[in-house]
């Protein structure tokens, strides 16, 4: 609950960094990025410390590529070092085995904490990251990590205080440096859990050196290679995003029961030239994996009838399956602590959080696709063939880049929608798909709620949560997320109380999105069609929703309800009352609205 809004801010800010041409705006955005990273780090430190203290932190060993860890460390620390005009030196033994078995997440966390600490307390000079190894036996090494800086150093009498909780040394001198005072304490405790310890050497006024060595099993002895060139390439491309690879001969399958999610995923991959097949159900996937081999499969977890985890195990046991060795990536909108471990333990190769973004899906594909299929750093694509346009895909992406979406669409956060969809062409397709499904999905949710069919109610509110977030309908997405949780918990009282407001808001999007689709908006033969008389129950539900929004001072949502109601003919007996309510909404008089609607 704390991290999610921070991540949202960081995601929107990243789009600003990529798209702005204004130097001053770019400066502001980079400051936001730095502060957001600091805040997220403090929150994460506090949560990790609490977990370790309560004995709930487990070391989970799994196979990982050391080259990926080093690349991530370089990518994560380079902006901070660059911003402070420091030199960053790498001293990575190119002979270190690249495929190891250990707790990648915790090893990387310890390394990153030490790098961040060095950059934080160094105002001029150099931060040096060193990595080496010692062979223990034919199957095991000691991975040695060292960070050296030319920073302010530590007084000899202060070294024992380094691992005291919330202790910040030389507070007067370091008062402007952000942090919680937990970082080194967490590193020390994590290393202890992995059978290691943190060593410290420091000279006050000259700099410090932090190091540790941790035992890791060797899976494959092929060396890690030279990282100097990779780092230079990274610096040259900092803040300039483009697709990271092309793979025109790669074939992937995306399985998701929500068509919009597939549309966006295919759209995000179009410039990589990957060939994409799609399936809307587990059963459809079963047929396809028996007909064709895929290089990677993306499989949604929460689907009706057969969910993704069950479908994965059924697929693995099928006769005639041509994809027994194909890596399968789980797609999930419910990201919680330990999610990756859950999916790995189930047999998945990895997982991605929805809505999927281009950076993450490209990184997963680079990791999982056969290297022979991946062409790195080939520049901007000029080939006219686009991913997703083959015989098994229902989607043909528009080639025109001239499509425009009317600005100021009510109830749509355009920036979030663009971030999730990648460009206007994909967003237009997603909006159309969303618009076409409103009536059916709303009726389904209403029906499942009435029948107390909690399983299908939860599946449908989950889908509404994801699709609404995708197009930037954030208020609706949040309401759906809450009711999805209620469905999981079989909370009948909350479902009965909150579903009408959800459906009223959801159905209002038929009117909100109608400017995009004039042929569907009631214009026939040049004459405006007469409005449908609103049902008394629907009007009553709308009034209840307005009262709820007024109590929470959510006038944006209230405006959405009014727009929906204006699409209907209001009964004569209610017109005067309705116009009075609209007047209260326009004037922002929450108390008057609540009082007028107290009987609703």
XYZ file of C-alpha atoms in Angstrom:
600
model
C 0.000 0.000 0.000
C 2.943 2.345 0.597
C 5.049 1.280 -2.365
C 2.266 1.259 -4.977
C 1.644 5.040 -5.101
C 5.393 5.682 -5.051
C 5.837 3.323 -8.002
C 3.012 5.103 -9.828
C 4.705 8.465 -9.326
C 7.997 7.028 -10.558
C 6.351 5.508 -13.634
C 4.618 8.727 -14.657
C 7.780 10.698 -13.994
C 9.788 8.342 -16.196
C 7.412 9.121 -19.076
C 7.979 12.816 -18.430
C 11.754 12.335 -18.591
C 11.439 10.486 -21.888
C 9.029 12.869 -23.578
C 9.778 16.408 -22.400
C 11.860 18.743 -24.551
C 12.042 21.474 -21.901
C 15.384 21.573 -20.009
C 13.782 22.998 -16.863
C 11.030 20.370 -16.823
C 13.678 17.667 -17.314
C 15.607 19.032 -14.340
C 12.474 18.958 -12.169
C 11.644 15.427 -13.322
C 15.125 14.157 -12.503
C 14.833 15.658 -9.031
C 11.489 13.882 -8.606
C 13.152 10.648 -9.720
C 15.946 11.034 -7.182
C 13.585 11.856 -4.310
C 11.202 9.028 -5.234
C 14.054 6.533 -5.259
C 15.164 7.753 -1.847
C 11.651 7.467 -0.412
C 11.154 3.996 -1.864
C 14.514 2.906 -0.463
C 13.620 4.114 3.043
C 10.246 2.357 2.929
C 11.853 -0.860 1.673
C 14.555 -0.710 4.352
C 11.993 -0.352 7.127
C 9.912 -3.244 5.784
C 12.984 -5.470 5.345
C 14.286 -4.635 8.812
C 10.922 -5.537 10.327
C 10.875 -8.816 8.420
C 14.394 -9.772 9.528
C 13.736 -8.787 13.143
C 10.605 -10.948 13.260
C 12.489 -13.947 11.846
C 10.400 -14.077 8.671
C 13.207 -13.358 6.204
C 14.249 -16.527 4.385
C 17.237 -17.082 2.119
C 15.932 -18.712 -1.056
C 18.608 -20.136 -3.331
C 17.991 -20.459 -7.049
C 19.941 -20.419 -10.285
C 20.860 -16.931 -11.564
C 23.158 -15.181 -14.023
C 25.831 -13.062 -12.348
C 26.143 -10.959 -15.501
C 22.535 -9.864 -15.017
C 23.269 -8.849 -11.409
C 26.287 -6.779 -12.451
C 24.341 -5.101 -15.250
C 21.495 -4.248 -12.870
C 23.924 -2.799 -10.326
C 25.583 -0.637 -12.978
C 22.239 0.553 -14.294
C 20.878 1.358 -10.839
C 23.893 3.170 -9.391
C 25.092 5.014 -12.526
C 22.471 7.814 -12.488
C 23.293 8.688 -8.867
C 27.037 8.710 -9.557
C 26.576 10.676 -12.765
C 24.402 13.272 -10.994
C 27.178 13.885 -8.436
C 29.883 14.148 -11.136
C 31.829 11.272 -9.603
C 34.018 8.789 -11.436
C 32.821 5.199 -11.426
C 35.443 2.492 -11.853
C 34.721 -1.160 -12.478
C 37.120 -3.908 -11.495
C 35.249 -7.074 -12.437
C 37.277 -10.253 -12.832
C 36.168 -11.445 -16.298
C 36.820 -15.047 -15.266
C 34.111 -15.247 -12.594
C 31.613 -18.030 -13.437
C 28.488 -16.377 -14.800
C 25.854 -18.981 -13.807
C 25.541 -19.411 -10.042
C 23.104 -20.745 -7.468
C 22.255 -18.532 -4.494
C 19.792 -15.897 -3.311
C 20.182 -13.438 -6.181
C 17.785 -10.879 -4.689
C 19.525 -10.668 -1.302
C 23.055 -10.771 -2.733
C 22.172 -7.928 -5.093
C 20.464 -6.015 -2.278
C 23.639 -6.145 -0.169
C 25.775 -5.013 -3.094
C 23.445 -2.166 -4.037
C 23.221 -0.925 -0.442
C 27.015 -0.671 -0.268
C 27.209 1.124 -3.627
C 24.450 3.546 -2.651
C 26.163 4.250 0.657
C 29.454 4.985 -1.112
C 27.831 7.370 -3.599
C 25.850 9.056 -0.831
C 28.909 9.894 1.298
C 31.297 10.796 -1.536
C 31.225 14.397 -2.758
C 34.251 14.246 -5.072
C 36.499 11.611 -6.550
C 35.769 7.985 -7.314
C 33.579 5.048 -6.389
C 35.103 1.701 -7.347
C 33.085 -1.503 -7.589
C 35.174 -4.677 -7.513
C 34.098 -8.276 -7.929
C 36.323 -11.342 -7.684
C 36.136 -14.951 -6.594
C 37.988 -17.728 -4.794
C 37.432 -21.381 -5.617
C 36.293 -23.477 -2.662
C 35.854 -26.768 -4.518
C 34.824 -28.012 -7.954
C 31.209 -26.988 -7.357
C 31.520 -23.895 -5.151
C 33.133 -20.453 -5.096
C 33.370 -17.564 -2.674
C 32.013 -14.526 -4.511
C 33.948 -11.470 -3.316
C 32.385 -8.020 -3.557
C 34.134 -4.785 -2.637
C 33.172 -1.090 -2.797
C 35.818 1.570 -2.288
C 35.204 5.321 -2.215
C 37.091 8.586 -1.738
C 34.406 9.960 0.553
C 34.393 11.419 4.036
C 35.489 8.252 5.798
C 34.655 7.075 9.311
C 36.317 7.904 12.619
C 37.860 4.809 14.275
C 35.656 5.211 17.355
C 32.540 5.311 15.145
C 33.131 2.044 13.268
C 31.431 -0.103 15.978
C 28.339 2.125 15.687
C 27.883 1.392 11.979
C 25.459 -1.445 12.590
C 23.359 0.249 15.257
C 19.721 0.602 14.214
C 18.773 4.105 13.009
C 22.238 5.387 13.967
C 23.728 8.000 11.628
C 27.366 8.842 12.219
C 28.716 12.390 12.396
C 25.162 13.755 12.265
C 26.230 17.387 12.142
C 28.454 16.824 9.118
C 25.987 14.500 7.363
C 22.760 16.343 8.150
C 21.974 16.999 4.462
C 22.384 13.354 3.424
C 19.133 11.434 3.021
C 18.624 8.032 4.580
C 17.128 5.976 7.387
C 20.268 4.715 9.113
C 19.150 1.135 8.412
C 21.118 0.239 5.279
C 24.316 -1.197 6.751
C 22.416 -2.883 9.561
C 20.274 -4.704 6.996
C 23.340 -5.670 4.935
C 25.020 -7.074 8.030
C 21.962 -9.118 9.024
C 21.369 -10.427 5.488
C 24.997 -11.483 5.168
C 24.684 -13.233 8.518
C 21.725 -15.204 7.173
C 23.915 -16.229 4.202
C 26.845 -17.269 6.425
C 28.947 -14.207 5.685
C 29.914 -10.918 7.328
C 30.665 -7.341 6.322
C 34.262 -6.103 6.588
C 35.028 -2.389 6.947
C 38.219 -0.410 6.381
C 38.147 3.366 6.633
C 40.356 6.396 7.058
C 38.578 9.499 8.270
C 38.747 12.205 5.613
C 40.095 9.886 2.903
C 37.476 7.247 2.213
C 36.158 3.804 3.074
C 36.127 0.244 1.794
C 33.309 -2.233 2.465
C 33.580 -5.861 1.392
C 32.143 -9.324 1.889
C 32.528 -12.781 0.442
C 29.615 -15.153 0.173
C 29.548 -18.820 -0.767
C 27.729 -19.583 -4.037
C 27.342 -22.850 -5.900
C 28.572 -22.883 -9.511
C 26.044 -24.095 -12.075
C 28.173 -23.363 -15.140
C 31.814 -22.260 -15.250
C 31.626 -20.126 -18.408
C 33.147 -16.714 -17.518
C 31.211 -13.504 -17.004
C 33.261 -11.447 -19.501
C 34.264 -7.774 -19.747
C 31.804 -5.142 -18.470
C 33.747 -1.953 -19.261
C 32.285 -1.631 -22.763
C 28.768 -2.386 -21.504
C 29.048 0.406 -18.968
C 30.198 2.944 -21.570
C 27.277 2.003 -23.802
C 24.918 2.441 -20.876
C 26.196 5.953 -20.112
C 25.771 7.001 -23.740
C 22.166 5.799 -23.773
C 21.109 7.130 -20.359
C 17.620 8.687 -20.438
C 17.183 7.804 -24.152
C 14.766 4.902 -24.483
C 14.293 2.788 -27.579
C 13.577 -0.857 -28.195
C 16.535 -2.913 -26.983
C 16.426 -5.767 -29.482
C 14.862 -7.200 -32.628
C 13.873 -10.844 -33.004
C 11.964 -11.282 -36.289
C 12.337 -15.075 -36.190
C 11.155 -15.478 -32.600
C 7.659 -16.811 -31.928
C 5.853 -16.202 -28.662
C 2.370 -16.980 -27.354
C 0.404 -14.609 -25.095
C -2.522 -16.122 -23.181
C -4.950 -13.797 -21.384
C -8.736 -13.866 -21.097
C -8.857 -10.051 -21.315
C -8.457 -9.064 -24.953
C -7.284 -5.570 -24.032
C -4.266 -6.914 -22.150
C -3.244 -8.873 -25.222
C -3.710 -5.847 -27.481
C -1.378 -3.757 -25.347
C 1.263 -6.475 -24.948
C 1.342 -7.035 -28.710
C 1.530 -3.297 -29.283
C 4.451 -2.875 -26.896
C 6.363 -5.540 -28.805
C 5.594 -4.342 -32.325
C 8.948 -2.618 -32.868
C 10.901 -5.693 -31.733
C 9.490 -7.614 -34.737
C 8.725 -10.637 -32.541
C 5.992 -12.822 -34.054
C 3.095 -13.060 -31.597
C 0.268 -15.591 -31.409
C -2.552 -15.058 -28.939
C -5.088 -17.119 -27.008
C -8.043 -15.983 -24.897
C -8.373 -19.123 -22.765
C -6.447 -22.078 -21.402
C -8.317 -24.428 -23.728
C -7.303 -22.386 -26.756
C -3.704 -22.475 -25.525
C -3.811 -26.286 -25.188
C -4.763 -26.583 -28.857
C -2.059 -24.159 -29.982
C 0.863 -25.704 -28.053
C 0.120 -29.032 -29.746
C 0.285 -27.442 -33.204
C 3.323 -25.166 -32.920
C 6.532 -24.671 -30.961
C 7.008 -21.309 -29.220
C 10.182 -19.737 -27.894
C 8.412 -18.111 -24.912
C 4.841 -18.318 -23.562
C 3.218 -15.583 -21.443
C 0.331 -16.982 -19.372
C -2.135 -14.951 -17.304
C -2.674 -16.296 -13.794
C -6.257 -15.286 -13.128
C -8.516 -16.679 -15.850
C -12.037 -18.174 -15.653
C -12.624 -21.938 -15.625
C -8.928 -22.911 -15.594
C -6.522 -20.445 -14.000
C -2.979 -19.922 -15.249
C -1.170 -22.067 -12.673
C -3.519 -25.005 -13.189
C -3.313 -24.532 -16.966
C 0.487 -24.571 -16.805
C 0.550 -27.919 -14.989
C -2.081 -29.420 -17.291
C -0.090 -28.267 -20.318
C 3.097 -29.862 -18.963
C 1.295 -33.204 -18.630
C -0.307 -33.150 -22.101
C 0.484 -35.703 -24.786
C 1.499 -34.019 -28.020
C 2.673 -30.804 -26.349
C 5.453 -29.331 -28.513
C 6.444 -26.853 -25.778
C 7.525 -28.980 -22.822
C 10.830 -27.102 -22.610
C 9.475 -23.676 -23.559
C 9.917 -21.100 -20.755
C 6.537 -19.912 -19.458
C 6.171 -16.470 -17.843
C 3.263 -15.790 -15.482
C 1.289 -12.561 -15.903
C -0.347 -11.208 -12.754
C -1.981 -8.000 -11.550
C -1.628 -9.038 -7.905
C 2.017 -8.385 -7.054
C 2.813 -9.252 -3.448
C 5.978 -10.064 -1.542
C 7.214 -13.494 -2.548
C 5.281 -13.515 -5.844
C 8.344 -14.394 -7.898
C 9.268 -17.248 -5.555
C 5.704 -18.589 -5.787
C 5.769 -18.716 -9.585
C 9.313 -20.108 -9.774
C 8.360 -22.861 -7.324
C 5.347 -23.688 -9.513
C 7.711 -24.156 -12.466
C 7.380 -20.834 -14.296
C 10.523 -19.283 -15.751
C 9.614 -15.810 -14.459
C 6.656 -13.491 -13.875
C 5.569 -10.015 -14.992
C 3.305 -7.570 -13.192
C 0.380 -6.090 -15.132
C -0.020 -3.689 -16.749
C 3.088 -4.846 -18.590
C 5.538 -2.166 -19.708
C 7.975 -2.322 -22.612
C 11.143 -2.274 -20.490
C 10.163 -5.284 -18.407
C 8.771 -7.462 -21.170
C 11.836 -6.775 -23.334
C 14.190 -7.701 -20.477
C 12.355 -10.969 -19.905
C 12.458 -11.830 -23.600
C 16.166 -11.025 -23.872
C 16.771 -13.350 -20.927
C 14.598 -16.215 -22.168
C 14.778 -16.160 -25.971
C 17.499 -18.299 -27.578
C 20.502 -15.961 -28.112
C 20.640 -16.893 -31.794
C 17.248 -15.211 -32.318
C 18.076 -11.919 -30.601
C 19.657 -9.022 -32.481
C 20.821 -6.350 -30.033
C 21.179 -2.585 -30.622
C 20.186 -2.488 -34.288
C 18.702 0.998 -34.170
C 15.210 2.044 -35.170
C 13.193 -0.529 -37.076
C 12.472 0.239 -40.707
C 11.000 -3.100 -41.762
C 7.292 -2.858 -42.469
C 6.461 -6.189 -40.837
C 5.159 -5.787 -37.306
C 4.858 -8.184 -34.404
C 1.412 -9.643 -33.913
C 0.374 -9.764 -37.584
C 0.313 -13.461 -38.325
C -2.318 -16.085 -38.970
C -3.019 -16.920 -35.330
C -3.378 -13.342 -34.090
C -6.775 -11.631 -34.124
C -5.076 -8.237 -33.990
C -3.846 -6.149 -36.907
C -2.177 -2.988 -35.693
C -2.926 0.238 -37.568
C -0.027 1.542 -39.616
C -1.093 5.160 -39.430
C 0.529 7.427 -36.857
C -1.950 10.250 -37.454
C -4.715 9.008 -35.160
C -5.608 11.430 -32.387
C -7.485 10.969 -29.148
C -9.646 13.898 -28.013
C -7.989 15.609 -25.081
C -9.939 15.976 -21.862
C -11.866 12.705 -22.023
C -13.673 12.592 -18.692
C -12.502 9.932 -16.264
C -9.345 9.062 -18.226
C -5.820 9.766 -16.960
C -4.244 10.213 -20.384
C -0.626 10.108 -19.161
C -1.155 6.817 -17.339
C -2.986 5.357 -20.335
C -0.146 6.338 -22.672
C 2.429 4.879 -20.303
C 0.548 1.587 -20.167
C -0.216 1.355 -23.895
C 2.945 2.827 -25.389
C 1.404 4.947 -28.146
C -1.899 6.386 -29.353
C -2.583 3.640 -31.886
C -2.545 0.968 -29.186
C -4.515 3.150 -26.784
C -7.225 3.706 -29.406
C -7.576 -0.040 -29.898
C -7.676 -0.594 -26.128
C -10.321 2.111 -25.646
C -12.487 0.625 -28.404
C -12.246 -2.834 -26.858
C -13.075 -1.398 -23.443
C -16.038 0.545 -24.854
C -17.445 -2.515 -26.625
C -17.363 -4.646 -23.463
C -18.999 -2.241 -21.001
C -22.578 -3.500 -21.273
C -21.767 -7.213 -21.172
C -19.196 -7.041 -18.381
C -21.352 -4.724 -16.248
C -24.313 -7.074 -16.641
C -22.121 -10.073 -15.785
C -20.818 -8.424 -12.611
C -24.359 -7.460 -11.627
C -25.608 -10.992 -12.242
C -22.778 -12.715 -10.365
C -23.242 -10.355 -7.404
C -26.977 -11.103 -7.285
C -26.372 -14.858 -7.465
C -23.552 -14.658 -4.888
C -21.272 -16.395 -7.390
C -18.115 -15.142 -5.685
C -15.670 -16.981 -7.947
C -16.917 -15.477 -11.208
C -17.635 -12.128 -9.545
C -13.982 -11.990 -8.468
C -12.728 -12.954 -11.925
C -14.823 -10.236 -13.575
C -13.877 -7.484 -11.094
C -10.240 -8.535 -11.485
C -10.554 -8.127 -15.259
C -12.282 -4.765 -14.810
C -9.514 -3.625 -12.469
C -6.807 -4.478 -15.010
C -8.560 -3.133 -18.102
C -9.577 0.103 -16.356
C -6.037 0.698 -15.151
C -4.802 0.056 -18.670
C -6.860 2.908 -20.157
C -6.259 5.271 -17.234
C -9.663 4.909 -15.532
C -7.946 4.923 -12.163
C -10.898 5.582 -9.838
C -12.842 2.746 -11.430
C -9.793 0.467 -11.272
C -9.367 1.145 -7.555
C -13.041 0.415 -6.843
C -12.808 -2.825 -8.827
C -9.626 -3.803 -6.957
C -11.403 -3.350 -3.632
C -14.376 -5.436 -4.735
C -12.068 -8.100 -6.167
C -10.589 -8.372 -2.674
C -14.105 -8.571 -1.228
C -14.867 -11.363 -3.690
C -11.783 -13.299 -2.616
C -12.902 -12.918 0.994
C -16.571 -13.707 0.157
C -17.507 -10.452 1.875
C -21.177 -10.498 0.915
C -22.122 -7.327 2.794
C -19.500 -5.152 1.095
C -20.235 -6.619 -2.329
C -23.918 -5.854 -1.911
C -23.198 -2.334 -0.638
C -20.486 -1.268 -3.096
C -21.301 -3.028 -6.365
C -24.096 -0.608 -7.422
C -21.748 2.394 -7.225
C -19.091 0.483 -9.153
C -21.537 -0.414 -11.920
C -22.932 3.094 -12.137
C -19.451 4.505 -12.597
C -18.484 1.724 -15.018
C -21.580 2.194 -17.183
C -20.935 5.932 -17.301
C -17.892 5.190 -19.470
C -20.212 4.310 -22.356
C -21.093 8.010 -22.455
C -17.574 9.219 -21.636
C -16.002 7.315 -24.515
C -18.762 8.043 -27.029
C -16.877 11.048 -28.558
C -14.410 8.503 -29.931
C -17.160 6.540 -31.679
C -19.735 8.929 -33.186
C -21.435 6.151 -35.144
C -22.349 4.487 -31.888
C -23.483 7.596 -30.038
C -27.070 7.866 -31.200
C -26.648 9.803 -34.466
C -28.765 8.278 -37.209
C -29.825 9.805 -40.530
C -28.612 13.206 -39.371
C -31.101 13.284 -36.505
C -30.428 12.859 -32.839
C -32.038 9.710 -31.473
C -34.431 10.155 -28.577
C -33.047 9.363 -25.154
C -34.004 6.199 -23.362
C -36.074 6.732 -20.213
C -33.937 5.744 -17.239
C -35.242 2.953 -15.037
C -36.233 4.003 -11.538
C -33.844 1.513 -9.919
C -30.916 2.715 -12.030
C -31.704 6.334 -11.132
C -31.849 5.393 -7.441
C -28.491 3.596 -7.678
C -26.975 6.660 -9.327
C -28.237 8.884 -6.505
C -26.722 6.514 -3.924
C -23.399 6.658 -5.762
C -23.546 10.476 -5.846
C -24.122 10.577 -2.098
C -21.131 8.299 -1.503
C -18.853 10.396 -3.726
C -20.046 13.621 -2.080
C -19.208 12.225 1.354
C -15.646 11.564 0.175
C -15.454 14.906 -1.728
C -14.792 13.012 -4.970
C -16.415 15.472 -7.382
C -14.622 14.025 -10.424
C -16.458 10.742 -9.897
C -19.689 12.643 -9.201
C -19.304 14.486 -12.517
C -18.932 11.106 -14.216
C -22.267 9.956 -12.783
C -23.957 13.166 -13.960
C -22.572 12.678 -17.473
C -23.973 9.170 -17.516
C -27.403 10.341 -16.294
C -27.493 13.121 -18.883
C -27.489 10.412 -21.524
C -30.933 9.291 -20.337
C -34.384 10.866 -20.255
C -35.097 11.733 -16.611
C -38.722 11.126 -15.443
C -40.763 14.323 -15.095
C -41.250 13.663 -11.378
C -37.467 13.637 -10.845
C -36.277 16.413 -13.172
C -36.464 19.322 -10.720
C -34.796 17.266 -7.985
C -32.059 16.124 -10.383
C -31.348 19.666 -11.589
C -30.968 20.786 -7.958
C -28.474 17.990 -7.296
C -26.500 19.017 -10.401
C -26.408 22.596 -9.101
C -24.998 21.403 -5.757
C -22.336 19.391 -7.602
C -21.348 22.364 -9.764
C -20.952 24.510 -6.638
C -19.072 21.766 -4.772
C -21.567 21.767 -1.884
C -20.919 18.323 -0.413
C -23.108 18.864 2.664
C -26.103 19.896 0.560
C -25.736 16.837 -1.676
C -25.536 14.466 1.287
C -28.540 16.107 2.946
C -30.633 16.033 -0.238
C -29.792 12.383 -0.863
C -29.964 11.111 2.711
C -33.027 8.996 1.912
C -31.405 7.374 -1.159
